[in-house]
């Protein structure tokens, strides 16, 4: 457009010898290929002096590639210089009185060389978008080139201008400040755009804030090259600091650990080709990637390759995984070891491989840990001939030590299947899993099914591990089927877990858990107790010695947060008891306390105090817990009470309970006090 | 005169029908129970501070409904009381109370809002620092799981599992009613509003 002005100026200046003081020209519109200026007012004044002036005002300026026109562009030249070679003006004032652009102002130098038809313009310090812009523009016939330099411009305002004038959607909202140098040229269509610069306090976010970056400082240079319908893009970026969140991955970028990105890509229509991506996060991770994508109505990956070489896990975990893992597991972990990862995504086949070496994972509060994990993970989207093998040297969960083991699986599609039986040594026993199937991995309705057995763990080892006195016996079980449903977080255990303890059996069946790792775990079960040796049982407590056998049940046990809230328990002398039935004086006293019995006073004062033991016919005690109230019963009813101990022989002593209903919390505390058992606590 | 003599019959029928429905779900008792739990979870001081604002947004009850209420209220009071003392409810309440300290700053700055269906949502993620985003998302998930468990357990503990949705509806109103000034909530049409004194 400026060339047209100059031609008009030349024509005016040619008339200046005719003693004309000023010339004013009003043009309705003027246009050429790609643009149109409407309502031009051009005024040349002081034509009789050596310093003729020029004022030009364009009411509306439309550019074909812009959605909206620019309004009220004013050029005020204090002195037009005219020689045979050129017409020029320096230090003219450019005002763009367009409210949408914030009415920017700047200085403009321009010159036109009629012989060569070269037009040059230099725009200086145009105040726009909270910063300033300098532009050097040169055109000759249809060729043109320009260099634009911006300083401290607001990226958010630039994006707003972009929204108003250019119809190219951006996936992110942006903010921050930037200094850019943009070099571009055309004949007349643009051939390339080179951009370099730096951004500070850059932030970006997508509409649902699942991809966010904040406080990013970066330097970059890029080159856009246009070849027919194909646009080639080269980008080098150096990200010095900031933080990014790509749900669920959060990654801080520290000054000491900058990120370097080297990328080459191209796109033609909806086809996008990532020729090369080299990503290097200093002292954290580096990877290479390439791929081809379809960006049509539906995004499609035609091909994608990703290669992460052997990488130390600690920095990778700390930088990229910790935020997600600690929120999900509610635990802080430390890691060592190395890991690599490779993904090969084709049109039909997707294969992921990762090798783990010397990995240790440990909870900082020492709740669990695994050491010496080696192996490889392989996943294929449909083929089942890629195996996953994981080996570890040892581990622990709470006080349970876990021995060396390995897991051999087939992981394909959305399923996981055990390829060989899994055996995990626990203390002196083992957990044996012979079937494991996982369906819908990664889905909300993931379903796990496993079956196996618990090889005997001695109770002595188990109880001493938890700092309790050693008990005799074993814990063992057959687990025909355990299922876990992620949609409702329920675990059901089919079959039974058998605990061989105190010379008898404790059998747990119908075990069911809801949300076991939540803040409100629920457990329900039925338990059968068969022929426990009372002497063995009472000898490890301060309850007082008893001899005989004990059988019974705990029906409909319901625990909330691992505390019982409902059950129906009964334990007593079995009909086929074969052991001697003796009860010590201390045990009588304690049982008496339990049921608010009637034997206590007599024992400590009368003749009975000379006897250490008494015979009994039967003992029995039951409690039905509901709504925090325990409804108690005994071996037999008697008048207003019930026998807890029904004596036999001489001297005969009976313990009779009268309390039918007691507060469970009070009763529990009473039991705890009188037994003082150092029971194992399994957290 | 004959019509006049029998005109009270349909009126009585309507009133009797209404009474039956109201007694079935003890709305007043449920509100009282909800308020007690909210007091515990959010802290009593906050709620007392806001008790004055209740009148501002209370519903204007038509005269006929007030008359019915007079008839119905004694029946409710005598027949039903929502029990919130079960161990399950107590455990959930304690978990929510402990979590509230972590959630409160994000209620205050509008990061988290109260939904119209008695849950919470991360309504303005940009109000949550990036490094805390995963943690707060987990807190919101846990809070919603506990709230759903609370409504279910309250219905179960009172022997009426079918009350779960009505208890949830009651809470939906009470959470918002007792929210602090400046907190964000969703109205019945799903629009986000900010609570004012």
Tab-separated table of C-alpha atoms in Angstrom, chain A residues 24-372:
chain	number	residue	atom	x	y	z
A	24	UNK	CA	-5.638	17.298	-0.438
A	25	UNK	CA	-6.847	14.122	-1.993
A	26	UNK	CA	-9.826	12.005	-0.950
A	27	UNK	CA	-10.003	8.518	-2.411
A	28	UNK	CA	-13.067	6.339	-1.901
A	29	UNK	CA	-11.157	3.095	-2.063
A	30	UNK	CA	-8.026	1.660	-3.454
A	31	UNK	CA	-7.201	-2.024	-3.797
A	32	UNK	CA	-4.780	-4.522	-5.206
A	33	UNK	CA	-4.373	-8.266	-4.943
A	34	UNK	CA	-4.794	-9.257	-1.320
A	35	UNK	CA	-5.836	-5.900	0.180
A	36	UNK	CA	-8.232	-2.964	-0.003
A	37	UNK	CA	-7.973	0.499	1.578
A	38	UNK	CA	-11.188	2.466	1.994
A	39	UNK	CA	-11.691	6.202	2.546
A	40	UNK	CA	-8.150	7.457	2.047
A	41	UNK	CA	-7.396	11.091	2.862
A	42	UNK	CA	-3.974	12.272	1.755
A	43	UNK	CA	-2.754	15.797	2.430
A	44	UNK	CA	0.505	17.281	1.199
A	45	UNK	CA	1.243	20.643	2.761
A	46	UNK	CA	3.988	23.269	2.821
A	47	UNK	CA	4.757	22.451	-0.751
A	48	UNK	CA	6.398	25.809	-1.266
A	49	UNK	CA	8.919	25.209	1.481
A	50	UNK	CA	11.880	22.891	1.639
A	51	UNK	CA	10.031	20.741	4.159
A	52	UNK	CA	6.800	19.541	2.630
A	53	UNK	CA	4.706	17.446	4.968
A	54	UNK	CA	2.451	14.491	4.398
A	55	UNK	CA	-0.586	13.281	6.254
A	56	UNK	CA	-2.351	10.129	5.234
A	57	UNK	CA	-5.413	8.603	6.857
A	58	UNK	CA	-6.978	5.274	5.952
A	59	UNK	CA	-10.386	4.709	7.505
A	60	UNK	CA	-10.473	0.972	6.915
A	61	UNK	CA	-7.835	-1.399	5.692
A	62	UNK	CA	-8.856	-4.920	4.702
A	63	UNK	CA	-6.409	-7.748	4.134
A	64	UNK	CA	-7.770	-10.900	2.538
A	65	UNK	CA	-6.008	-13.208	4.992
A	66	UNK	CA	-7.378	-11.360	8.030
A	67	UNK	CA	-10.885	-11.953	9.374
A	68	UNK	CA	-11.393	-8.313	10.397
A	69	UNK	CA	-10.129	-5.038	8.955
A	70	UNK	CA	-7.769	-2.575	10.651
A	71	UNK	CA	-9.314	0.815	11.348
A	72	UNK	CA	-8.047	4.390	11.278
A	73	UNK	CA	-4.426	4.109	10.227
A	74	UNK	CA	-2.686	7.473	10.241
A	75	UNK	CA	0.759	8.385	8.912
A	76	UNK	CA	2.089	11.827	9.703
A	77	UNK	CA	5.362	12.640	7.925
A	78	UNK	CA	7.099	15.828	9.139
A	79	UNK	CA	9.244	16.163	6.022
A	80	UNK	CA	9.020	14.432	2.694
A	81	UNK	CA	12.350	14.282	0.933
A	82	UNK	CA	12.279	13.997	-2.811
A	83	UNK	CA	15.342	13.381	-4.985
A	84	UNK	CA	15.779	11.893	-8.425
A	85	UNK	CA	16.608	8.509	-6.897
A	86	UNK	CA	14.118	8.342	-4.100
A	87	UNK	CA	11.233	9.742	-2.159
A	88	UNK	CA	11.588	9.215	1.549
A	89	UNK	CA	10.450	10.222	4.974
A	90	UNK	CA	12.061	9.691	8.331
A	91	UNK	CA	10.503	9.861	11.769
A	92	UNK	CA	6.952	9.944	10.591
A	93	UNK	CA	4.348	9.118	13.220
A	94	UNK	CA	2.254	6.020	12.721
A	95	UNK	CA	-1.009	5.851	14.675
A	96	UNK	CA	-3.359	2.946	14.357
A	97	UNK	CA	-6.509	4.233	16.017
A	98	UNK	CA	-8.013	0.789	16.229
A	99	UNK	CA	-9.469	0.173	19.695
A	100	UNK	CA	-9.128	-3.573	19.333
A	101	UNK	CA	-5.359	-3.214	18.992
A	102	UNK	CA	-5.138	-0.721	21.846
A	103	UNK	CA	-4.467	2.217	19.497
A	104	UNK	CA	-0.751	1.548	19.056
A	105	UNK	CA	1.703	4.277	18.040
A	106	UNK	CA	5.172	4.156	16.566
A	107	UNK	CA	7.752	5.818	14.349
A	108	UNK	CA	7.932	5.008	10.683
A	109	UNK	CA	10.694	5.581	8.137
A	110	UNK	CA	9.960	4.789	4.525
A	111	UNK	CA	11.568	5.305	1.153
A	112	UNK	CA	10.787	4.462	-2.432
A	113	UNK	CA	13.243	4.074	-5.298
A	114	UNK	CA	11.364	4.540	-8.593
A	115	UNK	CA	14.166	3.176	-10.782
A	116	UNK	CA	14.356	-0.156	-9.047
A	117	UNK	CA	10.796	-0.090	-7.674
A	118	UNK	CA	12.186	-0.964	-4.266
A	119	UNK	CA	10.162	0.136	-1.280
A	120	UNK	CA	11.600	0.066	2.220
A	121	UNK	CA	9.868	0.732	5.516
A	122	UNK	CA	11.223	0.709	9.030
A	123	UNK	CA	8.723	0.681	11.862
A	124	UNK	CA	10.211	1.551	15.234
A	125	UNK	CA	8.893	1.111	18.749
A	126	UNK	CA	5.274	0.412	17.874
A	127	UNK	CA	3.716	0.124	21.320
A	128	UNK	CA	1.415	-2.825	21.193
A	129	UNK	CA	0.351	-5.727	23.435
A	130	UNK	CA	2.069	-4.195	26.472
A	131	UNK	CA	5.390	-4.362	24.631
A	132	UNK	CA	6.945	-2.925	21.519
A	133	UNK	CA	7.470	-4.059	17.949
A	134	UNK	CA	10.131	-3.075	15.414
A	135	UNK	CA	9.679	-4.082	11.812
A	136	UNK	CA	11.942	-3.858	8.804
A	137	UNK	CA	10.095	-4.354	5.525
A	138	UNK	CA	11.346	-4.367	1.968
A	139	UNK	CA	9.585	-5.143	-1.282
A	140	UNK	CA	10.553	-5.198	-4.926
A	141	UNK	CA	7.775	-5.895	-7.389
A	142	UNK	CA	6.263	-9.167	-6.104
A	143	UNK	CA	9.160	-10.137	-3.834
A	144	UNK	CA	9.132	-9.058	-0.244
A	145	UNK	CA	10.898	-9.761	3.014
A	146	UNK	CA	10.448	-8.568	6.546
A	147	UNK	CA	12.023	-8.874	9.947
A	148	UNK	CA	9.848	-8.279	13.000
A	149	UNK	CA	11.308	-7.925	16.434
A	150	UNK	CA	9.095	-7.835	19.492
A	151	UNK	CA	10.056	-6.932	23.018
A	152	UNK	CA	8.168	-7.964	26.137
A	153	UNK	CA	4.886	-8.358	24.328
A	154	UNK	CA	2.023	-9.978	26.195
A	155	UNK	CA	1.420	-13.382	24.663
A	156	UNK	CA	-2.178	-13.360	25.915
A	157	UNK	CA	-2.844	-10.114	24.012
A	158	UNK	CA	-1.180	-11.480	20.899
A	159	UNK	CA	-3.439	-14.513	21.170
A	160	UNK	CA	-6.454	-12.217	21.485
A	161	UNK	CA	-5.391	-10.393	18.324
A	162	UNK	CA	-4.905	-13.728	16.640
A	163	UNK	CA	-8.437	-14.757	17.623
A	164	UNK	CA	-9.797	-11.531	16.142
A	165	UNK	CA	-7.830	-11.479	12.927
A	166	UNK	CA	-6.751	-15.044	12.120
A	167	UNK	CA	-8.993	-18.084	12.162
A	168	UNK	CA	-6.509	-20.738	13.279
A	169	UNK	CA	-7.610	-22.585	16.416
A	170	UNK	CA	-4.986	-23.120	19.086
A	171	UNK	CA	-5.293	-26.069	21.471
A	172	UNK	CA	-4.218	-23.906	24.406
A	173	UNK	CA	-4.859	-20.565	25.987
A	174	UNK	CA	-1.530	-18.817	26.498
A	175	UNK	CA	-0.113	-16.083	28.667
A	176	UNK	CA	3.328	-14.709	29.453
A	177	UNK	CA	5.813	-12.310	27.936
A	178	UNK	CA	7.965	-12.873	24.911
A	179	UNK	CA	10.770	-11.391	22.857
A	180	UNK	CA	10.619	-12.686	19.318
A	181	UNK	CA	12.447	-12.173	16.050
A	182	UNK	CA	10.420	-13.233	13.056
A	183	UNK	CA	11.969	-13.303	9.596
A	184	UNK	CA	9.796	-14.044	6.624
A	185	UNK	CA	9.803	-13.547	2.885
A	186	UNK	CA	7.531	-14.213	-0.089
A	187	UNK	CA	7.046	-14.061	-3.830
A	188	UNK	CA	4.390	-12.853	-3.002
A	189	UNK	CA	3.137	-15.855	-1.013
A	190	UNK	CA	5.224	-16.530	2.100
A	191	UNK	CA	7.967	-19.103	1.519
A	192	UNK	CA	9.384	-19.425	4.974
A	193	UNK	CA	9.014	-18.012	8.462
A	194	UNK	CA	11.951	-18.132	10.841
A	195	UNK	CA	11.189	-17.343	14.429
A	196	UNK	CA	13.524	-17.191	17.356
A	197	UNK	CA	13.241	-15.720	20.790
A	198	UNK	CA	12.482	-16.367	24.376
A	199	UNK	CA	9.408	-16.507	26.550
A	200	UNK	CA	9.126	-15.786	30.240
A	201	UNK	CA	6.390	-16.689	32.705
A	202	UNK	CA	4.687	-18.569	29.931
A	203	UNK	CA	1.551	-20.408	30.936
A	204	UNK	CA	-0.718	-22.545	28.835
A	205	UNK	CA	-3.797	-24.594	29.495
A	206	UNK	CA	-6.369	-26.475	27.495
A	207	UNK	CA	-10.130	-25.982	28.017
A	208	UNK	CA	-10.504	-28.635	30.734
A	209	UNK	CA	-7.139	-27.861	32.364
A	210	UNK	CA	-5.853	-31.387	31.886
A	211	UNK	CA	-2.790	-30.045	30.063
A	212	UNK	CA	-1.242	-27.102	31.812
A	213	UNK	CA	2.117	-25.354	31.995
A	214	UNK	CA	3.061	-22.520	34.335
A	215	UNK	CA	5.971	-20.113	34.867
A	216	UNK	CA	7.862	-21.485	31.912
A	217	UNK	CA	11.011	-19.754	30.720
A	218	UNK	CA	12.300	-20.974	27.391
A	219	UNK	CA	14.395	-20.064	24.387
A	220	UNK	CA	13.543	-21.353	20.979
A	221	UNK	CA	14.105	-21.060	17.291
A	222	UNK	CA	11.884	-22.451	14.603
A	223	UNK	CA	11.651	-22.508	10.860
A	224	UNK	CA	8.462	-22.927	8.871
A	225	UNK	CA	9.035	-23.792	5.264
A	226	UNK	CA	6.200	-23.928	2.745
A	227	UNK	CA	6.504	-26.355	-0.178
A	228	UNK	CA	3.294	-26.569	-2.143
A	229	UNK	CA	0.657	-27.980	0.184
A	230	UNK	CA	3.252	-29.175	2.658
A	231	UNK	CA	4.494	-27.172	5.597
A	232	UNK	CA	7.784	-28.247	7.160
A	233	UNK	CA	8.527	-27.206	10.703
A	234	UNK	CA	11.860	-27.386	12.509
A	235	UNK	CA	11.862	-26.483	16.178
A	236	UNK	CA	14.597	-26.277	18.768
A	237	UNK	CA	13.550	-25.357	22.262
A	238	UNK	CA	15.464	-24.970	25.477
A	239	UNK	CA	13.154	-24.922	28.475
A	240	UNK	CA	14.949	-23.480	31.464
A	241	UNK	CA	12.331	-23.677	34.179
A	242	UNK	CA	8.654	-24.045	34.913
A	243	UNK	CA	6.213	-26.821	35.691
A	244	UNK	CA	3.847	-28.830	33.540
A	245	UNK	CA	0.863	-31.057	34.222
A	246	UNK	CA	-0.370	-33.531	31.654
A	247	UNK	CA	-3.007	-35.376	33.633
A	248	UNK	CA	-1.946	-37.332	35.657
A	249	UNK	CA	1.742	-36.577	35.130
A	250	UNK	CA	3.159	-33.540	36.912
A	251	UNK	CA	6.733	-32.527	36.131
A	252	UNK	CA	8.699	-29.649	37.604
A	253	UNK	CA	11.476	-28.182	35.430
A	254	UNK	CA	14.378	-26.853	37.469
A	255	UNK	CA	17.127	-24.531	36.278
A	256	UNK	CA	19.734	-27.180	36.974
A	257	UNK	CA	17.770	-29.686	34.910
A	258	UNK	CA	16.618	-27.924	31.734
A	259	UNK	CA	14.808	-29.615	28.862
A	260	UNK	CA	16.065	-29.603	25.292
A	261	UNK	CA	13.669	-30.409	22.464
A	262	UNK	CA	14.772	-30.936	18.881
A	263	UNK	CA	11.856	-31.594	16.555
A	264	UNK	CA	11.288	-31.899	12.833
A	265	UNK	CA	7.794	-32.318	11.499
A	266	UNK	CA	5.590	-31.599	8.524
A	267	UNK	CA	1.931	-31.558	7.697
A	268	UNK	CA	-0.077	-31.803	4.528
A	269	UNK	CA	-3.772	-31.262	4.890
A	270	UNK	CA	-4.752	-33.563	7.737
A	271	UNK	CA	-1.614	-35.713	7.572
A	272	UNK	CA	0.912	-34.919	10.249
A	273	UNK	CA	4.394	-36.380	10.205
A	274	UNK	CA	6.740	-36.252	13.171
A	275	UNK	CA	10.039	-36.913	11.439
A	276	UNK	CA	12.170	-36.595	14.531
A	277	UNK	CA	11.704	-35.709	18.160
A	278	UNK	CA	14.666	-35.706	20.491
A	279	UNK	CA	13.704	-34.909	24.053
A	280	UNK	CA	16.319	-34.523	26.730
A	281	UNK	CA	15.543	-33.601	30.313
A	282	UNK	CA	18.984	-33.136	31.804
A	283	UNK	CA	19.868	-35.743	34.421
A	284	UNK	CA	16.318	-37.081	34.286
A	285	UNK	CA	15.356	-38.727	31.002
A	286	UNK	CA	15.892	-38.598	27.268
A	287	UNK	CA	13.918	-40.229	24.496
A	288	UNK	CA	13.470	-40.232	20.739
A	289	UNK	CA	10.149	-40.411	18.962
A	290	UNK	CA	8.752	-40.327	15.437
A	291	UNK	CA	5.367	-40.958	13.920
A	292	UNK	CA	2.610	-40.274	11.443
A	293	UNK	CA	-0.843	-39.138	12.474
A	294	UNK	CA	-4.130	-38.245	10.894
A	295	UNK	CA	-5.536	-35.039	12.308
A	296	UNK	CA	-8.871	-35.247	10.508
A	297	UNK	CA	-12.193	-35.351	12.281
A	298	UNK	CA	-10.882	-38.200	14.380
A	299	UNK	CA	-7.287	-38.312	15.536
A	300	UNK	CA	-5.569	-41.489	14.398
A	301	UNK	CA	-2.078	-42.816	14.924
A	302	UNK	CA	-0.834	-44.446	11.720
A	303	UNK	CA	2.628	-45.081	13.051
A	304	UNK	CA	4.535	-44.101	16.180
A	305	UNK	CA	7.891	-45.077	17.615
A	306	UNK	CA	9.184	-44.194	21.033
A	307	UNK	CA	12.561	-45.163	22.444
A	308	UNK	CA	13.771	-44.361	25.922
A	309	UNK	CA	17.242	-45.806	26.563
A	310	UNK	CA	18.278	-47.213	29.940
A	311	UNK	CA	17.398	-44.521	32.441
A	312	UNK	CA	18.005	-44.278	36.186
A	313	UNK	CA	14.638	-44.681	37.883
A	314	UNK	CA	15.105	-42.327	40.882
A	315	UNK	CA	15.189	-39.066	38.892
A	316	UNK	CA	12.530	-40.315	36.455
A	317	UNK	CA	10.244	-41.307	39.333
A	318	UNK	CA	10.908	-38.135	41.332
A	319	UNK	CA	10.300	-35.819	38.375
A	320	UNK	CA	7.505	-37.468	36.401
A	321	UNK	CA	5.794	-40.122	38.519
A	322	UNK	CA	5.978	-39.142	42.165
A	323	UNK	CA	3.059	-36.717	42.207
A	324	UNK	CA	0.706	-39.241	40.679
A	325	UNK	CA	2.007	-42.268	42.589
A	326	UNK	CA	2.024	-40.614	45.998
A	327	UNK	CA	-1.525	-39.287	45.511
A	328	UNK	CA	-2.781	-42.664	44.321
A	329	UNK	CA	-0.988	-44.872	46.829
A	330	UNK	CA	-1.005	-42.309	49.631
A	331	UNK	CA	2.600	-43.334	50.222
A	332	UNK	CA	5.963	-41.696	49.597
A	333	UNK	CA	8.325	-44.050	47.833
A	334	UNK	CA	12.045	-44.169	47.225
A	335	UNK	CA	13.417	-45.957	44.184
A	336	UNK	CA	16.700	-47.132	42.737
A	337	UNK	CA	17.580	-49.068	39.591
A	338	UNK	CA	17.189	-48.487	35.883
A	339	UNK	CA	14.446	-48.848	33.324
A	340	UNK	CA	14.122	-48.507	29.562
A	341	UNK	CA	11.015	-48.304	27.391
A	342	UNK	CA	10.202	-48.844	23.739
A	343	UNK	CA	6.904	-48.484	21.939
A	344	UNK	CA	6.275	-49.505	18.357
A	345	UNK	CA	2.791	-48.547	17.161
A	346	UNK	CA	1.801	-49.703	13.711
A	347	UNK	CA	-1.490	-49.709	11.842
A	348	UNK	CA	-2.554	-53.001	13.417
A	349	UNK	CA	0.095	-53.974	15.926
A	350	UNK	CA	1.230	-52.177	19.036
A	351	UNK	CA	4.151	-53.524	21.039
A	352	UNK	CA	5.532	-52.074	24.258
A	353	UNK	CA	8.736	-53.340	25.848
A	354	UNK	CA	10.454	-52.274	29.016
A	355	UNK	CA	13.425	-53.752	30.814
A	356	UNK	CA	13.889	-53.304	34.532
A	357	UNK	CA	17.214	-53.760	36.239
A	358	UNK	CA	18.262	-53.676	39.879
A	359	UNK	CA	15.120	-51.871	40.967
A	360	UNK	CA	14.362	-51.297	44.619
A	361	UNK	CA	11.085	-49.711	45.678
A	362	UNK	CA	10.504	-48.823	49.283
A	363	UNK	CA	7.861	-46.947	51.206
A	364	UNK	CA	9.525	-44.153	53.199
A	365	UNK	CA	7.547	-45.227	56.275
A	366	UNK	CA	8.696	-48.819	55.721
A	367	UNK	CA	5.231	-50.272	55.255
A	368	UNK	CA	6.413	-52.237	52.236
A	369	UNK	CA	9.421	-52.655	50.015
A	370	UNK	CA	10.699	-54.749	47.111
A	371	UNK	CA	14.346	-55.225	46.390
A	372	UNK	CA	16.354	-56.470	43.447
